[in-house]
mmCIF file of C-alpha atoms and ligand atoms in Angstrom:
data_model
loop_
_atom_site.group_PDB
_atom_site.id
_atom_site.type_symbol
_atom_site.label_atom_id
_atom_site.label_comp_id
_atom_site.label_asym_id
_atom_site.label_seq_id
_atom_site.Cartn_x
_atom_site.Cartn_y
_atom_site.Cartn_z
ATOM 1 C CA UNK A 1 148.052 48.217 28.509
ATOM 2 C CA UNK A 2 147.224 48.413 24.852
ATOM 3 C CA UNK A 3 147.059 51.568 22.783
ATOM 4 C CA UNK A 4 144.669 54.044 24.318
ATOM 5 C CA UNK A 5 141.884 56.131 22.909
ATOM 6 C CA UNK A 6 142.638 59.794 22.775
ATOM 7 C CA UNK A 7 139.079 60.887 23.399
ATOM 8 C CA UNK A 8 135.990 59.680 25.215
ATOM 9 C CA UNK A 9 133.621 58.708 22.461
ATOM 10 C CA UNK A 10 129.967 57.953 22.861
ATOM 11 C CA UNK A 11 129.405 57.221 19.206
ATOM 12 C CA UNK A 12 126.142 58.250 17.596
ATOM 13 C CA UNK A 13 124.583 59.210 20.940
ATOM 14 C CA UNK A 14 124.934 62.974 20.744
ATOM 15 C CA UNK A 15 121.608 63.597 22.456
ATOM 16 C CA UNK A 16 122.380 61.254 25.348
ATOM 17 C CA UNK A 17 125.801 62.831 25.774
ATOM 18 C CA UNK A 18 124.290 66.306 25.719
ATOM 19 C CA UNK A 19 121.689 65.331 28.332
ATOM 20 C CA UNK A 20 124.430 64.095 30.616
ATOM 21 C CA UNK A 21 126.531 67.167 30.072
ATOM 22 C CA UNK A 22 123.583 69.341 31.121
ATOM 23 C CA UNK A 23 122.956 67.123 34.155
ATOM 24 C CA UNK A 24 126.574 67.311 35.256
ATOM 25 C CA UNK A 25 126.820 71.058 34.634
ATOM 26 C CA UNK A 26 123.695 71.598 36.728
ATOM 27 C CA UNK A 27 125.300 69.679 39.588
ATOM 28 C CA UNK A 28 121.894 68.259 40.416
ATOM 29 C CA UNK A 29 122.005 64.587 39.813
ATOM 30 C CA UNK A 30 121.778 61.615 42.107
ATOM 31 C CA UNK A 31 124.595 59.372 43.192
ATOM 32 C CA UNK A 32 123.325 56.198 41.537
ATOM 33 C CA UNK A 33 122.392 55.555 37.930
ATOM 34 C CA UNK A 34 121.429 52.627 35.770
ATOM 35 C CA UNK A 35 122.492 52.984 32.142
ATOM 36 C CA UNK A 36 120.353 50.518 30.219
ATOM 37 C CA UNK A 37 120.045 49.707 26.548
ATOM 38 C CA UNK A 38 120.693 46.950 24.055
ATOM 39 C CA UNK A 39 124.064 45.363 23.693
ATOM 40 C CA UNK A 40 126.616 47.530 21.863
ATOM 41 C CA UNK A 41 124.814 50.890 22.013
ATOM 42 C CA UNK A 42 127.574 52.474 24.119
ATOM 43 C CA UNK A 43 126.517 52.100 27.761
ATOM 44 C CA UNK A 44 130.036 51.449 29.038
ATOM 45 C CA UNK A 45 131.459 54.175 26.805
ATOM 46 C CA UNK A 46 128.943 56.569 28.352
ATOM 47 C CA UNK A 47 129.871 55.453 31.878
ATOM 48 C CA UNK A 48 133.550 56.148 31.164
ATOM 49 C CA UNK A 49 132.605 59.514 29.673
ATOM 50 C CA UNK A 50 130.614 60.487 32.787
ATOM 51 C CA UNK A 51 133.397 59.295 35.101
ATOM 52 C CA UNK A 52 136.016 61.321 33.236
ATOM 53 C CA UNK A 53 133.815 64.415 33.001
ATOM 54 C CA UNK A 54 133.236 64.419 36.754
ATOM 55 C CA UNK A 55 136.967 64.282 37.409
ATOM 56 C CA UNK A 56 138.504 66.248 34.527
ATOM 57 C CA UNK A 57 140.953 68.940 35.627
ATOM 58 C CA UNK A 58 140.392 71.101 32.565
ATOM 59 C CA UNK A 59 138.356 74.233 33.244
ATOM 60 C CA UNK A 60 136.737 74.565 29.819
ATOM 61 C CA UNK A 61 136.177 71.322 27.996
ATOM 62 C CA UNK A 62 135.308 68.285 30.045
ATOM 63 C CA UNK A 63 136.426 65.608 29.555
ATOM 64 C CA UNK A 64 139.500 67.049 27.867
ATOM 65 C CA UNK A 65 141.129 63.676 27.312
ATOM 66 C CA UNK A 66 144.581 65.008 28.093
ATOM 67 C CA UNK A 67 144.746 66.008 31.772
ATOM 68 C CA UNK A 68 146.198 63.459 34.152
ATOM 69 C CA UNK A 69 142.755 62.410 35.408
ATOM 70 C CA UNK A 70 141.395 61.887 31.886
ATOM 71 C CA UNK A 71 144.467 59.910 30.878
ATOM 72 C CA UNK A 72 144.008 57.667 33.897
ATOM 73 C CA UNK A 73 140.355 57.107 33.020
ATOM 74 C CA UNK A 74 141.241 56.382 29.402
ATOM 75 C CA UNK A 75 143.451 53.599 30.762
ATOM 76 C CA UNK A 76 140.808 52.558 33.323
ATOM 77 C CA UNK A 77 143.519 53.082 35.911
ATOM 78 C CA UNK A 78 142.233 56.096 37.841
ATOM 79 C CA UNK A 79 142.709 55.590 41.608
ATOM 80 C CA UNK A 80 139.112 56.764 42.217
ATOM 81 C CA UNK A 81 137.679 54.249 39.726
ATOM 82 C CA UNK A 82 136.222 51.003 41.015
ATOM 83 C CA UNK A 83 135.411 48.762 38.080
ATOM 84 C CA UNK A 84 133.334 45.701 38.855
ATOM 85 C CA UNK A 85 132.599 42.879 36.439
ATOM 86 C CA UNK A 86 131.961 39.137 36.490
ATOM 87 C CA UNK A 87 134.972 36.983 37.309
ATOM 88 C CA UNK A 88 135.434 33.215 37.305
ATOM 89 C CA UNK A 89 134.866 31.576 40.677
ATOM 90 C CA UNK A 90 138.127 29.983 41.704
ATOM 91 C CA UNK A 91 137.768 29.943 45.471
ATOM 92 C CA UNK A 92 135.097 30.275 48.117
ATOM 93 C CA UNK A 93 136.525 33.578 49.366
ATOM 94 C CA UNK A 94 133.863 36.025 50.429
ATOM 95 C CA UNK A 95 136.132 39.039 50.461
ATOM 96 C CA UNK A 96 138.487 38.733 47.499
ATOM 97 C CA UNK A 97 137.041 38.178 44.009
ATOM 98 C CA UNK A 98 140.515 37.472 42.629
ATOM 99 C CA UNK A 99 141.310 34.799 45.183
ATOM 100 C CA UNK A 100 142.335 31.517 43.591
ATOM 101 C CA UNK A 101 142.726 32.957 40.114
ATOM 102 C CA UNK A 102 145.994 31.685 38.667
ATOM 103 C CA UNK A 103 148.596 33.909 37.068
ATOM 104 C CA UNK A 104 147.857 32.664 33.537
ATOM 105 C CA UNK A 105 144.151 33.351 33.954
ATOM 106 C CA UNK A 106 144.854 36.781 35.431
ATOM 107 C CA UNK A 107 146.948 37.517 32.367
ATOM 108 C CA UNK A 108 144.008 36.685 30.109
ATOM 109 C CA UNK A 109 141.678 38.857 32.189
ATOM 110 C CA UNK A 110 144.127 41.736 31.841
ATOM 111 C CA UNK A 111 144.275 41.170 28.089
ATOM 112 C CA UNK A 112 140.496 41.443 27.964
ATOM 113 C CA UNK A 113 140.616 44.645 29.992
ATOM 114 C CA UNK A 114 143.224 46.018 27.606
ATOM 115 C CA UNK A 115 140.785 45.456 24.740
ATOM 116 C CA UNK A 116 138.124 47.312 26.695
ATOM 117 C CA UNK A 117 140.581 50.165 27.222
ATOM 118 C CA UNK A 118 141.355 50.266 23.511
ATOM 119 C CA UNK A 119 137.676 50.195 22.565
ATOM 120 C CA UNK A 120 134.943 50.663 25.215
ATOM 121 C CA UNK A 121 132.430 48.881 22.969
ATOM 122 C CA UNK A 122 134.339 45.650 23.366
ATOM 123 C CA UNK A 123 132.523 42.890 25.289
ATOM 124 C CA UNK A 124 134.746 41.385 27.977
ATOM 125 C CA UNK A 125 135.051 37.661 27.410
ATOM 126 C CA UNK A 126 136.330 35.997 30.543
ATOM 127 C CA UNK A 127 135.942 32.245 30.582
ATOM 128 C CA UNK A 128 133.776 30.950 33.421
ATOM 129 C CA UNK A 129 132.813 34.459 34.535
ATOM 130 C CA UNK A 130 129.147 33.771 35.111
ATOM 131 C CA UNK A 131 128.237 36.156 37.874
ATOM 132 C CA UNK A 132 129.278 39.075 40.032
ATOM 133 C CA UNK A 133 129.574 37.679 43.515
ATOM 134 C CA UNK A 134 129.548 39.103 46.994
ATOM 135 C CA UNK A 135 133.358 38.973 47.222
ATOM 136 C CA UNK A 136 133.530 41.684 44.555
ATOM 137 C CA UNK A 137 131.107 43.942 46.438
ATOM 138 C CA UNK A 138 132.761 43.279 49.808
ATOM 139 C CA UNK A 139 136.082 44.266 48.316
ATOM 140 C CA UNK A 140 134.452 47.407 46.931
ATOM 141 C CA UNK A 141 133.056 48.188 50.368
ATOM 142 C CA UNK A 142 136.531 47.906 51.853
ATOM 143 C CA UNK A 143 138.239 49.943 49.119
ATOM 144 C CA UNK A 144 135.644 52.641 48.762
ATOM 145 C CA UNK A 145 135.934 53.951 52.307
ATOM 146 C CA UNK A 146 139.690 54.295 52.017
ATOM 147 C CA UNK A 147 140.710 57.768 50.948
ATOM 148 C CA UNK A 148 142.524 57.056 47.716
ATOM 149 C CA UNK A 149 142.498 60.257 45.736
ATOM 150 C CA UNK A 150 141.410 63.238 47.805
ATOM 151 C CA UNK A 151 139.303 65.700 45.850
ATOM 152 C CA UNK A 152 138.304 63.199 43.199
ATOM 153 C CA UNK A 153 134.750 61.982 42.700
ATOM 154 C CA UNK A 154 134.851 58.281 43.382
ATOM 155 C CA UNK A 155 133.295 56.290 40.570
ATOM 156 C CA UNK A 156 131.906 52.798 40.890
ATOM 157 C CA UNK A 157 131.112 51.216 37.525
ATOM 158 C CA UNK A 158 129.378 47.836 37.547
ATOM 159 C CA UNK A 159 129.557 46.335 34.064
ATOM 160 C CA UNK A 160 126.585 44.138 33.101
ATOM 161 C CA UNK A 161 125.155 44.724 36.564
ATOM 162 C CA UNK A 162 122.373 42.149 36.030
ATOM 163 C CA UNK A 163 125.088 39.533 36.534
ATOM 164 C CA UNK A 164 125.144 40.296 40.251
ATOM 165 C CA UNK A 165 123.813 37.336 42.188
ATOM 166 C CA UNK A 166 121.327 37.914 45.001
ATOM 167 C CA UNK A 167 123.971 38.142 47.726
ATOM 168 C CA UNK A 168 126.020 40.630 45.740
ATOM 169 C CA UNK A 169 122.992 42.754 44.902
ATOM 170 C CA UNK A 170 121.999 42.874 48.574
ATOM 171 C CA UNK A 171 125.518 43.890 49.560
ATOM 172 C CA UNK A 172 125.522 46.640 46.932
ATOM 173 C CA UNK A 173 122.119 47.813 48.122
ATOM 174 C CA UNK A 174 123.557 48.362 51.601
ATOM 175 C CA UNK A 175 126.270 50.589 50.141
ATOM 176 C CA UNK A 176 123.705 52.460 48.029
ATOM 177 C CA UNK A 177 121.621 53.096 51.124
ATOM 178 C CA UNK A 178 124.488 54.817 52.874
ATOM 179 C CA UNK A 179 126.866 55.843 50.154
ATOM 180 C CA UNK A 180 130.180 57.428 51.064
ATOM 181 C CA UNK A 181 130.276 61.133 50.203
ATOM 182 C CA UNK A 182 131.425 62.120 46.749
ATOM 183 C CA UNK A 183 130.746 58.744 45.139
ATOM 184 C CA UNK A 184 128.830 58.084 41.941
ATOM 185 C CA UNK A 185 127.544 54.635 41.020
ATOM 186 C CA UNK A 186 127.017 53.736 37.369
ATOM 187 C CA UNK A 187 125.426 50.363 36.631
ATOM 188 C CA UNK A 188 125.349 49.330 32.990
ATOM 189 C CA UNK A 189 122.988 46.581 31.839
ATOM 190 C CA UNK A 190 120.993 45.218 28.928
ATOM 191 C CA UNK A 191 118.439 43.821 31.364
ATOM 192 C CA UNK A 192 117.424 46.428 33.954
ATOM 193 C CA UNK A 193 114.396 44.258 34.826
ATOM 194 C CA UNK A 194 116.682 41.574 36.180
ATOM 195 C CA UNK A 195 118.007 43.930 38.845
ATOM 196 C CA UNK A 196 116.147 43.737 42.157
ATOM 197 C CA UNK A 197 113.454 46.404 42.657
ATOM 198 C CA UNK A 198 115.299 47.560 45.758
ATOM 199 C CA UNK A 199 118.348 48.480 43.657
ATOM 200 C CA UNK A 200 116.316 50.022 40.854
ATOM 201 C CA UNK A 201 114.385 52.225 43.249
ATOM 202 C CA UNK A 202 117.673 53.654 44.532
ATOM 203 C CA UNK A 203 118.920 54.549 41.045
ATOM 204 C CA UNK A 204 117.923 56.919 38.289
ATOM 205 C CA UNK A 205 117.180 54.869 35.189
ATOM 206 C CA UNK A 206 118.551 56.110 31.849
ATOM 207 C CA UNK A 207 117.754 54.368 28.603
ATOM 208 C CA UNK A 208 120.361 54.530 25.835
ATOM 209 C CA UNK A 209 118.656 54.185 22.427
ATOM 210 C CA UNK A 210 119.749 51.837 19.653
ATOM 211 C CA UNK A 211 122.211 53.077 17.076
ATOM 212 C CA UNK A 212 120.744 53.338 13.586
ATOM 213 C CA UNK A 213 122.062 50.918 10.998
ATOM 214 C CA UNK A 214 123.007 53.892 8.824
ATOM 215 C CA UNK A 215 125.265 55.216 11.567
ATOM 216 C CA UNK A 216 126.836 51.793 12.108
ATOM 217 C CA UNK A 217 127.326 51.356 8.362
ATOM 218 C CA UNK A 218 129.183 54.652 8.164
ATOM 219 C CA UNK A 219 131.320 53.711 11.157
ATOM 220 C CA UNK A 220 132.259 50.389 9.519
ATOM 221 C CA UNK A 221 133.200 52.052 6.238
ATOM 222 C CA UNK A 222 135.294 54.696 7.987
ATOM 223 C CA UNK A 223 136.953 52.598 10.690
ATOM 224 C CA UNK A 224 137.200 49.193 9.074
ATOM 225 C CA UNK A 225 137.393 50.181 5.443
ATOM 226 C CA UNK A 226 134.783 47.634 4.343
ATOM 227 C CA UNK A 227 132.726 48.205 1.203
ATOM 228 C CA UNK A 228 129.218 49.622 1.249
ATOM 229 C CA UNK A 229 127.260 46.392 0.793
ATOM 230 C CA UNK A 230 129.342 44.439 3.300
ATOM 231 C CA UNK A 231 129.003 47.330 5.754
ATOM 232 C CA UNK A 232 125.242 47.429 5.257
ATOM 233 C CA UNK A 233 124.765 43.686 5.777
ATOM 234 C CA UNK A 234 126.895 43.778 8.928
ATOM 235 C CA UNK A 235 125.192 46.899 10.247
ATOM 236 C CA UNK A 236 121.697 45.525 9.687
ATOM 237 C CA UNK A 237 122.416 42.111 11.138
ATOM 238 C CA UNK A 238 123.869 43.796 14.199
ATOM 239 C CA UNK A 239 120.503 45.379 15.056
ATOM 240 C CA UNK A 240 121.920 48.478 16.702
ATOM 241 C CA UNK A 241 124.911 46.722 18.291
ATOM 242 C CA UNK A 242 128.153 48.394 17.213
ATOM 243 C CA UNK A 243 130.364 45.720 18.739
ATOM 244 C CA UNK A 244 128.494 42.930 16.933
ATOM 245 C CA UNK A 245 128.649 44.907 13.675
ATOM 246 C CA UNK A 246 132.425 45.130 13.921
ATOM 247 C CA UNK A 247 132.559 41.362 14.458
ATOM 248 C CA UNK A 248 130.258 40.700 11.488
ATOM 249 C CA UNK A 249 132.310 43.012 9.286
ATOM 250 C CA UNK A 250 135.356 40.826 9.843
ATOM 251 C CA UNK A 251 133.733 37.904 8.073
ATOM 252 C CA UNK A 252 132.550 37.750 4.474
ATOM 253 C CA UNK A 253 128.801 38.267 4.648
ATOM 254 C CA UNK A 254 127.981 38.487 0.975
ATOM 255 C CA UNK A 255 126.698 34.898 0.936
ATOM 256 C CA UNK A 256 123.741 36.193 2.968
ATOM 257 C CA UNK A 257 122.585 38.095 -0.048
ATOM 258 C CA UNK A 258 122.547 34.890 -2.087
ATOM 259 C CA UNK A 259 120.578 33.116 0.645
ATOM 260 C CA UNK A 260 118.004 35.908 0.742
ATOM 261 C CA UNK A 261 117.761 36.005 -3.061
ATOM 262 C CA UNK A 262 117.337 32.257 -3.415
ATOM 263 C CA UNK A 263 114.738 32.254 -0.643
ATOM 264 C CA UNK A 264 112.740 35.004 -2.339
ATOM 265 C CA UNK A 265 112.895 33.203 -5.682
ATOM 266 C CA UNK A 266 111.604 30.101 -3.984
ATOM 267 C CA UNK A 267 108.777 32.014 -2.302
ATOM 268 C CA UNK A 268 107.696 33.454 -5.642
ATOM 269 C CA UNK A 269 107.063 29.951 -6.991
ATOM 270 C CA UNK A 270 104.184 27.648 -6.173
ATOM 271 C CA UNK A 271 105.686 24.170 -6.023
ATOM 272 C CA UNK A 272 106.648 22.106 -3.024
ATOM 273 C CA UNK A 273 110.009 20.893 -4.371
ATOM 274 C CA UNK A 274 111.639 24.327 -4.312
ATOM 275 C CA UNK A 275 110.576 24.827 -0.683
ATOM 276 C CA UNK A 276 112.038 21.466 0.196
ATOM 277 C CA UNK A 277 115.318 22.308 -1.570
ATOM 278 C CA UNK A 278 115.613 25.653 0.207
ATOM 279 C CA UNK A 279 114.966 24.106 3.604
ATOM 280 C CA UNK A 280 117.687 21.545 2.981
ATOM 281 C CA UNK A 281 120.070 24.292 1.911
ATOM 282 C CA UNK A 282 119.482 26.172 5.148
ATOM 283 C CA UNK A 283 119.630 23.019 7.173
ATOM 284 C CA UNK A 284 122.678 21.320 5.720
ATOM 285 C CA UNK A 285 125.036 23.982 4.324
ATOM 286 C CA UNK A 286 128.416 24.026 5.945
ATOM 287 C CA UNK A 287 128.065 27.665 6.980
ATOM 288 C CA UNK A 288 124.739 27.038 8.687
ATOM 289 C CA UNK A 289 124.458 26.663 12.409
ATOM 290 C CA UNK A 290 122.044 27.897 15.010
ATOM 291 C CA UNK A 291 123.560 31.365 15.125
ATOM 292 C CA UNK A 292 123.775 31.924 11.382
ATOM 293 C CA UNK A 293 120.213 30.680 10.962
ATOM 294 C CA UNK A 294 119.047 33.280 13.460
ATOM 295 C CA UNK A 295 120.996 35.903 11.510
ATOM 296 C CA UNK A 296 119.397 34.753 8.290
ATOM 297 C CA UNK A 297 115.918 35.063 9.795
ATOM 298 C CA UNK A 298 116.783 38.511 11.166
ATOM 299 C CA UNK A 299 117.800 39.606 7.696
ATOM 300 C CA UNK A 300 114.609 38.191 6.263
ATOM 301 C CA UNK A 301 112.660 40.284 8.785
ATOM 302 C CA UNK A 302 114.599 43.368 7.685
ATOM 303 C CA UNK A 303 113.809 42.537 4.089
ATOM 304 C CA UNK A 304 110.058 42.429 4.728
ATOM 305 C CA UNK A 305 110.355 45.656 6.678
ATOM 306 C CA UNK A 306 111.914 47.253 3.611
ATOM 307 C CA UNK A 307 109.132 45.811 1.463
ATOM 308 C CA UNK A 308 106.585 47.414 3.781
ATOM 309 C CA UNK A 309 108.418 50.745 3.668
ATOM 310 C CA UNK A 310 108.823 50.476 -0.124
ATOM 311 C CA UNK A 311 112.428 51.658 -0.017
ATOM 312 C CA UNK A 312 113.636 53.605 -2.993
ATOM 313 C CA UNK A 313 116.774 53.458 -5.090
ATOM 314 C CA UNK A 314 119.711 54.965 -3.256
ATOM 315 C CA UNK A 315 118.359 54.432 0.270
ATOM 316 C CA UNK A 316 120.040 51.101 0.601
ATOM 317 C CA UNK A 317 122.609 49.211 -1.414
ATOM 318 C CA UNK A 318 121.487 45.838 -0.227
ATOM 319 C CA UNK A 319 118.450 44.406 -1.961
ATOM 320 C CA UNK A 320 116.684 47.294 -3.561
ATOM 321 C CA UNK A 321 116.068 45.255 -6.765
ATOM 322 C CA UNK A 322 114.500 42.395 -4.804
ATOM 323 C CA UNK A 323 112.294 44.755 -2.830
ATOM 324 C CA UNK A 324 111.034 46.467 -5.972
ATOM 325 C CA UNK A 325 110.453 43.134 -7.661
ATOM 326 C CA UNK A 326 108.459 41.928 -4.640
ATOM 327 C CA UNK A 327 106.373 45.071 -4.661
ATOM 328 C CA UNK A 328 105.612 44.538 -8.350
ATOM 329 C CA UNK A 329 104.938 40.787 -8.160
ATOM 330 C CA UNK A 330 102.996 40.882 -4.891
ATOM 331 C CA UNK A 331 101.374 44.288 -4.476
ATOM 332 C CA UNK A 332 99.162 42.908 -1.681
ATOM 333 C CA UNK A 333 102.016 41.382 0.311
ATOM 334 C CA UNK A 334 101.226 41.521 4.017
ATOM 335 C CA UNK A 335 104.682 42.324 5.390
ATOM 336 C CA UNK A 336 103.395 42.700 8.915
ATOM 337 C CA UNK A 337 102.149 39.103 9.083
ATOM 338 C CA UNK A 338 105.280 37.912 7.289
ATOM 339 C CA UNK A 339 107.474 39.532 9.941
ATOM 340 C CA UNK A 340 105.328 38.070 12.744
ATOM 341 C CA UNK A 341 105.677 34.605 11.214
ATOM 342 C CA UNK A 342 109.471 34.912 10.976
ATOM 343 C CA UNK A 343 109.712 36.206 14.537
ATOM 344 C CA UNK A 344 107.693 33.228 15.752
ATOM 345 C CA UNK A 345 110.016 30.852 13.913
ATOM 346 C CA UNK A 346 113.090 32.570 15.393
ATOM 347 C CA UNK A 347 111.588 32.114 18.797
ATOM 348 C CA UNK A 348 110.683 28.489 18.160
ATOM 349 C CA UNK A 349 114.175 27.655 16.892
ATOM 350 C CA UNK A 350 115.643 29.000 20.100
ATOM 351 C CA UNK A 351 113.445 26.537 21.916
ATOM 352 C CA UNK A 352 114.903 23.761 19.762
ATOM 353 C CA UNK A 353 111.902 22.702 17.762
ATOM 354 C CA UNK A 354 112.338 20.473 14.719
ATOM 355 C CA UNK A 355 114.313 22.647 12.322
ATOM 356 C CA UNK A 356 113.132 21.192 9.019
ATOM 357 C CA UNK A 357 109.471 21.292 10.003
ATOM 358 C CA UNK A 358 109.704 24.829 11.374
ATOM 359 C CA UNK A 359 111.344 26.209 8.213
ATOM 360 C CA UNK A 360 108.953 24.356 5.906
ATOM 361 C CA UNK A 361 105.952 25.705 7.813
ATOM 362 C CA UNK A 362 107.451 29.194 7.756
ATOM 363 C CA UNK A 363 108.013 29.232 3.996
ATOM 364 C CA UNK A 364 104.473 28.055 3.267
ATOM 365 C CA UNK A 365 103.110 30.694 5.575
ATOM 366 C CA UNK A 366 105.255 33.373 3.901
ATOM 367 C CA UNK A 367 103.915 32.358 0.487
ATOM 368 C CA UNK A 368 100.427 32.929 1.834
ATOM 369 C CA UNK A 369 101.341 36.396 3.148
ATOM 370 C CA UNK A 370 102.921 37.376 -0.164
ATOM 371 C CA UNK A 371 99.488 36.988 -1.750
ATOM 372 C CA UNK A 372 98.039 39.255 0.920
HETATM 373 ZN ZN1 ZN B 1 140.589 66.144 31.465
#
């Protein structure tokens, strides 16, 4: 396994952590929980924190991070931990999720797990792992009733639980209906609505809020050593997702600023040619693809939000000059309608409408909203 964390961190979620600490201290909490929230807010990190707290041997501070139980949880190797996640389907086995997976592939899965151990915010990327199937739950059913670590609270963590197919969800429901004593189920998901009602009604639902971009920016500066502007662009594009922010921070994002600036200059003019030029730039540049275009539109939304909030010098390093200029040039700018228009275009582009037409229409509409 890779280098391990020395503590259980649930970054920027002090209130959530405190709520859980109180719940655990009170001893009055159910055996099944759904931890929901957007990607990268720390759902898995929280699940590991809860698991370790429930099993920590230290009398005072739980989780201490240094007792044998904590160390095993930090490595995701605790005998009472049952970790379930999507795996590639390599055989029709109904009882063994690992059946048919070749040694090379298993190695890659272990490498992914090692990354998760090193950083709980990491998204497991296992090729062909599209769903959690019944074999995984059947195996859990078999393992969970075996006494593996007497005295320990057994912990079942289902990562991205919405990936369970119908069969798997039904099998899990049966276990939830008659859970073995001393077992806690933690289901993490971005999409709690995709879980069957029957499962949701058996679980307590906990929502983990988004991380603020200011928190993410600070984290990037401290942990990755990136500069303030780069950290701010990455943090804002990530929309509350710490893992995505760390990925963005690894690439040079300063060209986004130029794109935003040139777009705003174009919007401030009245001719058709400059719109046409800008559309072509966004359509044909080498660095432009579907994903980066979505990121660009997200940034444009953030820009209009800042215009609406009339941000002041010092609050952000990113585009304070542009925002102030906009406020001066277009005092009646309707940022709300501008944001709605950009959101609609984002949505349309996901549905593969004609790119050039969609962007042209958007820019003309934005010009209208600038006038108020
Ligand atoms: Zn401990």
